[in-house]
Amino acid sequence: MGVTATGTSDGRSETPRSAVADTLLERLTSTYAAAADPDRAESMRAYMKDIAPFLGLTTPDRRALSRTVLAGTPRPDEADCTAVALRCWRLPQREYHYFAVDYLRRHVTRLSSGFLPVARHLASTVPWWDTVDLLACHVVGGLVAADPKLRADMDAWIEDDDLWIARTALLHQLRYKDATDTERLFAYCVRQSGHPDFFIRKAIGWCLREYAKTDPEAVRAFVARERLSPLSAREALKNIGP
């Protein structure tokens, strides 16, 4: 099992030492900052409801800059991934968080089940759909697929008072297709069906809509027998009809 961050008494994550992270963060901050566009940054911040400041990098530009940052760097181990993610998350501008998510997605097979607390920390810190959804689908989902024992953690997360942790549990199977645990998916949707928040109701509809690509009849029958919010039901049946 890899080395991950450890919890501190105040609930923060302690960052492991990593030469890989030292190199990447030095490159990353200088490369991204040099390309910043303050005017675009303001419009991006407004579009994302002021969740965080931005540098003003478009997605294509940011990805091109990231390739420059990553060029020639070694493959990381779990401690490196943990250090990169946590150090990026401590930087205020949102593009650094995006870099961390992309880095974890790229190296998710190098992460053990011990990384799950770090993923939770990321999903619950400066949380918004732009990072939480990718962490749910591509990082948490990958960890649970590799270690089914983590399903018990998802069973706890779906009950969490933090809506972003509950949303992560709802979405973690989004890319599973035939490997979806249908009983658990439907149970999670029922558990949160009465939630008042838009982001939970939307997530219920989204995960059902995605699973409908694999088993449309199962989703149609589920929506017919359960009392979902109109938003959840509409999203679930969007591509298959009632």
PDB file of C-alpha atoms in Angstrom:
ATOM      1  CA  MET A   1       0.000   0.000   0.000  1.00  0.00           C
ATOM      2  CA  GLY A   2       1.261   3.460  -0.881  1.00  0.00           C
ATOM      3  CA  VAL A   3       2.024   6.324   1.425  1.00  0.00           C
ATOM      4  CA  THR A   4      -0.722   8.912   1.627  1.00  0.00           C
ATOM      5  CA  ALA A   5      -1.375  12.017   3.658  1.00  0.00           C
ATOM      6  CA  THR A   6      -2.215  11.589   7.287  1.00  0.00           C
ATOM      7  CA  GLY A   7      -4.875  13.449   9.194  1.00  0.00           C
ATOM      8  CA  THR A   8      -3.987  16.176  11.658  1.00  0.00           C
ATOM      9  CA  SER A   9      -5.840  17.155  14.810  1.00  0.00           C
ATOM     10  CA  ASP A  10      -7.699  19.955  13.043  1.00  0.00           C
ATOM     11  CA  GLY A  11      -8.874  17.722  10.211  1.00  0.00           C
ATOM     12  CA  ARG A  12      -6.443  18.925   7.549  1.00  0.00           C
ATOM     13  CA  SER A  13      -4.307  16.614   5.471  1.00  0.00           C
ATOM     14  CA  GLU A  14      -0.563  16.502   6.074  1.00  0.00           C
ATOM     15  CA  THR A  15       1.436  16.537   2.859  1.00  0.00           C
ATOM     16  CA  PRO A  16       4.181  13.946   2.312  1.00  0.00           C
ATOM     17  CA  ARG A  17       7.585  15.023   1.066  1.00  0.00           C
ATOM     18  CA  SER A  18       8.055  14.574  -2.658  1.00  0.00           C
ATOM     19  CA  ALA A  19      10.835  15.662  -5.006  1.00  0.00           C
ATOM     20  CA  VAL A  20       8.448  15.077  -7.904  1.00  0.00           C
ATOM     21  CA  ALA A  21       5.979  17.521  -6.373  1.00  0.00           C
ATOM     22  CA  ASP A  22       8.761  20.052  -5.743  1.00  0.00           C
ATOM     23  CA  THR A  23       9.679  20.019  -9.427  1.00  0.00           C
ATOM     24  CA  LEU A  24       6.113  20.064 -10.713  1.00  0.00           C
ATOM     25  CA  LEU A  25       4.910  22.858  -8.461  1.00  0.00           C
ATOM     26  CA  GLU A  26       7.882  25.062  -9.360  1.00  0.00           C
ATOM     27  CA  ARG A  27       7.255  24.524 -13.059  1.00  0.00           C
ATOM     28  CA  LEU A  28       3.494  24.758 -12.722  1.00  0.00           C
ATOM     29  CA  THR A  29       3.284  28.029 -10.860  1.00  0.00           C
ATOM     30  CA  SER A  30       5.776  29.809 -13.111  1.00  0.00           C
ATOM     31  CA  THR A  31       4.274  28.440 -16.361  1.00  0.00           C
ATOM     32  CA  TYR A  32       0.644  29.068 -15.498  1.00  0.00           C
ATOM     33  CA  ALA A  33       1.255  32.500 -13.963  1.00  0.00           C
ATOM     34  CA  ALA A  34       3.162  33.699 -17.031  1.00  0.00           C
ATOM     35  CA  ALA A  35       0.134  32.922 -19.223  1.00  0.00           C
ATOM     36  CA  ALA A  36      -2.492  34.499 -16.945  1.00  0.00           C
ATOM     37  CA  ASP A  37      -5.185  36.688 -18.471  1.00  0.00           C
ATOM     38  CA  PRO A  38      -6.687  38.946 -15.776  1.00  0.00           C
ATOM     39  CA  ASP A  39      -9.662  40.051 -17.882  1.00  0.00           C
ATOM     40  CA  ARG A  40     -10.679  36.485 -18.703  1.00  0.00           C
ATOM     41  CA  ALA A  41     -10.017  35.506 -15.101  1.00  0.00           C
ATOM     42  CA  GLU A  42     -12.752  37.842 -13.891  1.00  0.00           C
ATOM     43  CA  SER A  43     -15.348  36.457 -16.283  1.00  0.00           C
ATOM     44  CA  MET A  44     -14.393  32.885 -15.375  1.00  0.00           C
ATOM     45  CA  ARG A  45     -14.699  33.658 -11.689  1.00  0.00           C
ATOM     46  CA  ALA A  46     -18.145  35.147 -12.216  1.00  0.00           C
ATOM     47  CA  TYR A  47     -19.283  32.170 -14.307  1.00  0.00           C
ATOM     48  CA  MET A  48     -18.199  29.784 -11.535  1.00  0.00           C
ATOM     49  CA  LYS A  49     -20.156  31.755  -8.913  1.00  0.00           C
ATOM     50  CA  ASP A  50     -17.065  33.158  -7.182  1.00  0.00           C
ATOM     51  CA  ILE A  51     -16.041  29.741  -5.864  1.00  0.00           C
ATOM     52  CA  ALA A  52     -12.367  30.662  -6.377  1.00  0.00           C
ATOM     53  CA  PRO A  53     -10.140  33.149  -8.213  1.00  0.00           C
ATOM     54  CA  PHE A  54      -8.881  32.185 -11.653  1.00  0.00           C
ATOM     55  CA  LEU A  55      -5.786  32.857 -13.705  1.00  0.00           C
ATOM     56  CA  GLY A  56      -7.855  33.160 -16.859  1.00  0.00           C
ATOM     57  CA  LEU A  57      -6.520  30.146 -18.789  1.00  0.00           C
ATOM     58  CA  THR A  58      -8.768  28.551 -21.380  1.00  0.00           C
ATOM     59  CA  THR A  59      -9.013  24.768 -21.239  1.00  0.00           C
ATOM     60  CA  PRO A  60      -6.972  24.191 -24.450  1.00  0.00           C
ATOM     61  CA  ASP A  61      -4.288  26.623 -23.301  1.00  0.00           C
ATOM     62  CA  ARG A  62      -4.165  25.112 -19.834  1.00  0.00           C
ATOM     63  CA  ARG A  63      -3.769  21.600 -21.213  1.00  0.00           C
ATOM     64  CA  ALA A  64      -0.995  22.713 -23.534  1.00  0.00           C
ATOM     65  CA  LEU A  65       0.799  24.415 -20.648  1.00  0.00           C
ATOM     66  CA  SER A  66       0.353  21.298 -18.521  1.00  0.00           C
ATOM     67  CA  ARG A  67       2.090  19.191 -21.146  1.00  0.00           C
ATOM     68  CA  THR A  68       5.048  21.564 -20.905  1.00  0.00           C
ATOM     69  CA  VAL A  69       5.033  21.294 -17.116  1.00  0.00           C
ATOM     70  CA  LEU A  70       4.919  17.491 -17.213  1.00  0.00           C
ATOM     71  CA  ALA A  71       7.499  16.976 -19.944  1.00  0.00           C
ATOM     72  CA  GLY A  72      10.317  14.700 -18.806  1.00  0.00           C
ATOM     73  CA  THR A  73       8.991  14.184 -15.277  1.00  0.00           C
ATOM     74  CA  PRO A  74       9.085  10.660 -13.824  1.00  0.00           C
ATOM     75  CA  ARG A  75       6.070   8.480 -13.153  1.00  0.00           C
ATOM     76  CA  PRO A  76       4.859   9.273  -9.645  1.00  0.00           C
ATOM     77  CA  ASP A  77       4.092   6.955  -6.781  1.00  0.00           C
ATOM     78  CA  GLU A  78       1.167   7.469  -4.435  1.00  0.00           C
ATOM     79  CA  ALA A  79       3.039   9.830  -2.135  1.00  0.00           C
ATOM     80  CA  ASP A  80       3.982  12.002  -5.128  1.00  0.00           C
ATOM     81  CA  CYS A  81       0.351  12.123  -6.286  1.00  0.00           C
ATOM     82  CA  THR A  82      -0.789  13.023  -2.794  1.00  0.00           C
ATOM     83  CA  ALA A  83       1.769  15.800  -2.471  1.00  0.00           C
ATOM     84  CA  VAL A  84       0.980  17.262  -5.894  1.00  0.00           C
ATOM     85  CA  ALA A  85      -2.758  17.259  -5.228  1.00  0.00           C
ATOM     86  CA  LEU A  86      -2.627  18.739  -1.743  1.00  0.00           C
ATOM     87  CA  ARG A  87      -0.101  21.397  -2.668  1.00  0.00           C
ATOM     88  CA  CYS A  88      -2.118  22.416  -5.731  1.00  0.00           C
ATOM     89  CA  TRP A  89      -5.250  22.611  -3.602  1.00  0.00           C
ATOM     90  CA  ARG A  90      -3.581  25.082  -1.258  1.00  0.00           C
ATOM     91  CA  LEU A  91      -3.040  27.487  -4.148  1.00  0.00           C
ATOM     92  CA  PRO A  92      -5.995  29.846  -4.585  1.00  0.00           C
ATOM     93  CA  GLN A  93      -6.440  29.890  -8.359  1.00  0.00           C
ATOM     94  CA  ARG A  94      -8.796  27.244  -9.693  1.00  0.00           C
ATOM     95  CA  GLU A  95      -6.575  26.183 -12.595  1.00  0.00           C
ATOM     96  CA  TYR A  96      -4.140  24.646 -10.119  1.00  0.00           C
ATOM     97  CA  HIS A  97      -6.956  22.485  -8.769  1.00  0.00           C
ATOM     98  CA  TYR A  98      -7.760  21.422 -12.327  1.00  0.00           C
ATOM     99  CA  PHE A  99      -4.138  20.431 -12.850  1.00  0.00           C
ATOM    100  CA  ALA A 100      -4.279  18.282  -9.713  1.00  0.00           C
ATOM    101  CA  VAL A 101      -7.465  16.537 -10.819  1.00  0.00           C
ATOM    102  CA  ASP A 102      -6.008  15.845 -14.263  1.00  0.00           C
ATOM    103  CA  TYR A 103      -2.834  14.492 -12.660  1.00  0.00           C
ATOM    104  CA  LEU A 104      -4.785  12.141 -10.407  1.00  0.00           C
ATOM    105  CA  ARG A 105      -6.932  10.935 -13.304  1.00  0.00           C
ATOM    106  CA  ARG A 106      -3.810  10.199 -15.305  1.00  0.00           C
ATOM    107  CA  HIS A 107      -2.235   8.203 -12.485  1.00  0.00           C
ATOM    108  CA  VAL A 108      -5.251   6.717 -10.724  1.00  0.00           C
ATOM    109  CA  THR A 109      -4.001   3.152 -11.254  1.00  0.00           C
ATOM    110  CA  ARG A 110      -0.984   4.016  -9.125  1.00  0.00           C
ATOM    111  CA  LEU A 111      -3.201   4.898  -6.163  1.00  0.00           C
ATOM    112  CA  SER A 112      -4.234   2.460  -3.446  1.00  0.00           C
ATOM    113  CA  SER A 113      -7.385   2.367  -1.349  1.00  0.00           C
ATOM    114  CA  GLY A 114      -5.419   4.384   1.205  1.00  0.00           C
ATOM    115  CA  PHE A 115      -5.809   7.420  -1.038  1.00  0.00           C
ATOM    116  CA  LEU A 116      -9.552   7.642  -0.399  1.00  0.00           C
ATOM    117  CA  PRO A 117      -9.248  10.032   2.591  1.00  0.00           C
ATOM    118  CA  VAL A 118      -7.209  12.381   0.419  1.00  0.00           C
ATOM    119  CA  ALA A 119      -9.867  12.228  -2.295  1.00  0.00           C
ATOM    120  CA  ARG A 120     -12.483  13.069   0.313  1.00  0.00           C
ATOM    121  CA  HIS A 121     -10.428  16.034   1.501  1.00  0.00           C
ATOM    122  CA  LEU A 122     -10.207  17.347  -2.068  1.00  0.00           C
ATOM    123  CA  ALA A 123     -13.916  16.835  -2.734  1.00  0.00           C
ATOM    124  CA  SER A 124     -14.895  18.716   0.418  1.00  0.00           C
ATOM    125  CA  THR A 125     -12.391  21.587   0.149  1.00  0.00           C
ATOM    126  CA  VAL A 126     -13.361  24.521  -2.106  1.00  0.00           C
ATOM    127  CA  PRO A 127     -16.062  22.196  -3.463  1.00  0.00           C
ATOM    128  CA  TRP A 128     -17.955  22.843  -6.667  1.00  0.00           C
ATOM    129  CA  TRP A 129     -19.118  20.647  -9.518  1.00  0.00           C
ATOM    130  CA  ASP A 130     -16.107  21.450 -11.715  1.00  0.00           C
ATOM    131  CA  THR A 131     -13.719  19.490  -9.486  1.00  0.00           C
ATOM    132  CA  VAL A 132     -16.028  17.247  -7.467  1.00  0.00           C
ATOM    133  CA  ASP A 133     -17.580  15.525 -10.479  1.00  0.00           C
ATOM    134  CA  LEU A 134     -14.242  14.612 -12.031  1.00  0.00           C
ATOM    135  CA  LEU A 135     -12.908  13.388  -8.707  1.00  0.00           C
ATOM    136  CA  ALA A 136     -16.046  11.285  -8.250  1.00  0.00           C
ATOM    137  CA  CYS A 137     -16.071   9.680 -11.698  1.00  0.00           C
ATOM    138  CA  HIS A 138     -12.382   9.246 -12.381  1.00  0.00           C
ATOM    139  CA  VAL A 139     -10.604   9.079  -9.030  1.00  0.00           C
ATOM    140  CA  VAL A 140     -13.016   7.790  -6.394  1.00  0.00           C
ATOM    141  CA  GLY A 141     -14.705   5.592  -8.978  1.00  0.00           C
ATOM    142  CA  GLY A 142     -11.344   4.153  -9.975  1.00  0.00           C
ATOM    143  CA  LEU A 143     -10.374   3.452  -6.380  1.00  0.00           C
ATOM    144  CA  VAL A 144     -13.646   1.650  -5.624  1.00  0.00           C
ATOM    145  CA  ALA A 145     -13.456  -0.381  -8.822  1.00  0.00           C
ATOM    146  CA  ALA A 146      -9.964  -1.531  -7.878  1.00  0.00           C
ATOM    147  CA  ASP A 147     -10.905  -2.321  -4.265  1.00  0.00           C
ATOM    148  CA  PRO A 148     -14.570  -3.324  -3.765  1.00  0.00           C
ATOM    149  CA  LYS A 149     -14.104  -3.095   0.002  1.00  0.00           C
ATOM    150  CA  LEU A 150     -14.376   0.668  -0.472  1.00  0.00           C
ATOM    151  CA  ARG A 151     -18.074   0.224  -1.275  1.00  0.00           C
ATOM    152  CA  ALA A 152     -18.620   0.373   2.480  1.00  0.00           C
ATOM    153  CA  ASP A 153     -17.095   3.856   2.449  1.00  0.00           C
ATOM    154  CA  MET A 154     -19.470   4.876  -0.332  1.00  0.00           C
ATOM    155  CA  ASP A 155     -22.364   3.560   1.759  1.00  0.00           C
ATOM    156  CA  ALA A 156     -21.232   5.964   4.480  1.00  0.00           C
ATOM    157  CA  TRP A 157     -20.627   8.852   2.083  1.00  0.00           C
ATOM    158  CA  ILE A 158     -24.165   8.705   0.682  1.00  0.00           C
ATOM    159  CA  GLU A 159     -25.402   9.451   4.208  1.00  0.00           C
ATOM    160  CA  ASP A 160     -23.035  12.391   4.693  1.00  0.00           C
ATOM    161  CA  ASP A 161     -24.364  15.826   5.597  1.00  0.00           C
ATOM    162  CA  ASP A 162     -21.859  17.362   3.160  1.00  0.00           C
ATOM    163  CA  LEU A 163     -23.800  17.407  -0.103  1.00  0.00           C
ATOM    164  CA  TRP A 164     -20.577  17.205  -2.142  1.00  0.00           C
ATOM    165  CA  ILE A 165     -19.566  13.971  -0.431  1.00  0.00           C
ATOM    166  CA  ALA A 166     -23.048  12.547  -1.019  1.00  0.00           C
ATOM    167  CA  ARG A 167     -22.854  13.693  -4.653  1.00  0.00           C
ATOM    168  CA  THR A 168     -19.502  11.931  -4.988  1.00  0.00           C
ATOM    169  CA  ALA A 169     -21.074   8.693  -3.774  1.00  0.00           C
ATOM    170  CA  LEU A 170     -23.923   9.074  -6.268  1.00  0.00           C
ATOM    171  CA  LEU A 171     -21.562   9.690  -9.186  1.00  0.00           C
ATOM    172  CA  HIS A 172     -18.705   7.315  -8.429  1.00  0.00           C
ATOM    173  CA  GLN A 173     -20.169   4.575 -10.661  1.00  0.00           C
ATOM    174  CA  LEU A 174     -20.900   6.930 -13.536  1.00  0.00           C
ATOM    175  CA  ARG A 175     -18.429   5.236 -15.924  1.00  0.00           C
ATOM    176  CA  TYR A 176     -18.943   1.658 -14.773  1.00  0.00           C
ATOM    177  CA  LYS A 177     -21.474   0.631 -17.478  1.00  0.00           C
ATOM    178  CA  ASP A 178     -21.990  -3.156 -17.247  1.00  0.00           C
ATOM    179  CA  ALA A 179     -19.946  -3.274 -14.045  1.00  0.00           C
ATOM    180  CA  THR A 180     -22.442  -1.008 -12.223  1.00  0.00           C
ATOM    181  CA  ASP A 181     -23.736  -2.290  -8.907  1.00  0.00           C
ATOM    182  CA  THR A 182     -27.342  -1.579  -9.847  1.00  0.00           C
ATOM    183  CA  GLU A 183     -28.800  -2.349  -6.452  1.00  0.00           C
ATOM    184  CA  ARG A 184     -26.427   0.093  -4.788  1.00  0.00           C
ATOM    185  CA  LEU A 185     -26.982   2.754  -7.462  1.00  0.00           C
ATOM    186  CA  PHE A 186     -30.756   2.629  -7.053  1.00  0.00           C
ATOM    187  CA  ALA A 187     -30.504   2.512  -3.257  1.00  0.00           C
ATOM    188  CA  TYR A 188     -28.352   5.645  -3.256  1.00  0.00           C
ATOM    189  CA  CYS A 189     -30.859   7.447  -5.472  1.00  0.00           C
ATOM    190  CA  VAL A 190     -33.723   6.497  -3.153  1.00  0.00           C
ATOM    191  CA  ARG A 191     -31.733   7.527  -0.088  1.00  0.00           C
ATOM    192  CA  GLN A 192     -31.226  11.055  -1.432  1.00  0.00           C
ATOM    193  CA  SER A 193     -34.431  11.392  -3.462  1.00  0.00           C
ATOM    194  CA  GLY A 194     -35.908  13.902  -1.039  1.00  0.00           C
ATOM    195  CA  HIS A 195     -32.808  16.086  -0.813  1.00  0.00           C
ATOM    196  CA  PRO A 196     -33.705  19.744  -1.396  1.00  0.00           C
ATOM    197  CA  ASP A 197     -30.471  20.781  -3.105  1.00  0.00           C
ATOM    198  CA  PHE A 198     -30.233  21.126  -6.878  1.00  0.00           C
ATOM    199  CA  PHE A 199     -26.821  19.471  -7.063  1.00  0.00           C
ATOM    200  CA  ILE A 200     -28.030  16.271  -5.420  1.00  0.00           C
ATOM    201  CA  ARG A 201     -31.219  16.082  -7.467  1.00  0.00           C
ATOM    202  CA  LYS A 202     -29.260  16.718 -10.644  1.00  0.00           C
ATOM    203  CA  ALA A 203     -26.718  14.039  -9.708  1.00  0.00           C
ATOM    204  CA  ILE A 204     -29.494  11.482  -9.189  1.00  0.00           C
ATOM    205  CA  GLY A 205     -30.830  12.179 -12.649  1.00  0.00           C
ATOM    206  CA  TRP A 206     -27.363  12.180 -14.198  1.00  0.00           C
ATOM    207  CA  CYS A 207     -26.247   8.834 -12.796  1.00  0.00           C
ATOM    208  CA  LEU A 208     -29.555   7.257 -13.810  1.00  0.00           C
ATOM    209  CA  ARG A 209     -29.361   8.780 -17.289  1.00  0.00           C
ATOM    210  CA  GLU A 210     -25.859   7.416 -17.714  1.00  0.00           C
ATOM    211  CA  TYR A 211     -26.862   3.935 -16.531  1.00  0.00           C
ATOM    212  CA  ALA A 212     -29.832   4.052 -18.936  1.00  0.00           C
ATOM    213  CA  LYS A 213     -27.296   3.738 -21.751  1.00  0.00           C
ATOM    214  CA  THR A 214     -26.573   0.249 -20.377  1.00  0.00           C
ATOM    215  CA  ASP A 215     -30.015  -0.849 -19.148  1.00  0.00           C
ATOM    216  CA  PRO A 216     -32.776   1.558 -20.196  1.00  0.00           C
ATOM    217  CA  GLU A 217     -35.605  -0.721 -19.054  1.00  0.00           C
ATOM    218  CA  ALA A 218     -34.212  -0.980 -15.532  1.00  0.00           C
ATOM    219  CA  VAL A 219     -33.977   2.805 -15.259  1.00  0.00           C
ATOM    220  CA  ARG A 220     -37.435   3.334 -16.732  1.00  0.00           C
ATOM    221  CA  ALA A 221     -38.951   0.865 -14.256  1.00  0.00           C
ATOM    222  CA  PHE A 222     -37.067   2.423 -11.350  1.00  0.00           C
ATOM    223  CA  VAL A 223     -38.273   5.934 -12.148  1.00  0.00           C
ATOM    224  CA  ALA A 224     -41.846   4.676 -12.540  1.00  0.00           C
ATOM    225  CA  ARG A 225     -41.950   3.066  -9.099  1.00  0.00           C
ATOM    226  CA  GLU A 226     -39.990   5.621  -7.049  1.00  0.00           C
ATOM    227  CA  ARG A 227     -40.929   9.139  -6.005  1.00  0.00           C
ATOM    228  CA  LEU A 228     -38.099  11.176  -7.464  1.00  0.00           C
ATOM    229  CA  SER A 229     -38.048  14.933  -7.826  1.00  0.00           C
ATOM    230  CA  PRO A 230     -39.263  16.180 -11.222  1.00  0.00           C
ATOM    231  CA  LEU A 231     -35.703  17.300 -12.004  1.00  0.00           C
ATOM    232  CA  SER A 232     -34.227  13.867 -11.198  1.00  0.00           C
ATOM    233  CA  ALA A 233     -36.903  12.003 -13.149  1.00  0.00           C
ATOM    234  CA  ARG A 234     -36.636  14.301 -16.150  1.00  0.00           C
ATOM    235  CA  GLU A 235     -32.866  13.943 -16.294  1.00  0.00           C
ATOM    236  CA  ALA A 236     -33.034  10.159 -15.826  1.00  0.00           C
ATOM    237  CA  LEU A 237     -35.429   9.701 -18.749  1.00  0.00           C
ATOM    238  CA  LYS A 238     -33.929  12.384 -20.968  1.00  0.00           C
ATOM    239  CA  ASN A 239     -32.652   9.997 -23.632  1.00  0.00           C
ATOM    240  CA  ILE A 240     -35.047   7.048 -23.254  1.00  0.00           C
ATOM    241  CA  GLY A 241     -38.479   8.554 -22.576  1.00  0.00           C
ATOM    242  CA  PRO A 242     -41.038   7.501 -19.954  1.00  0.00           C
TER     243      PRO A 242
END
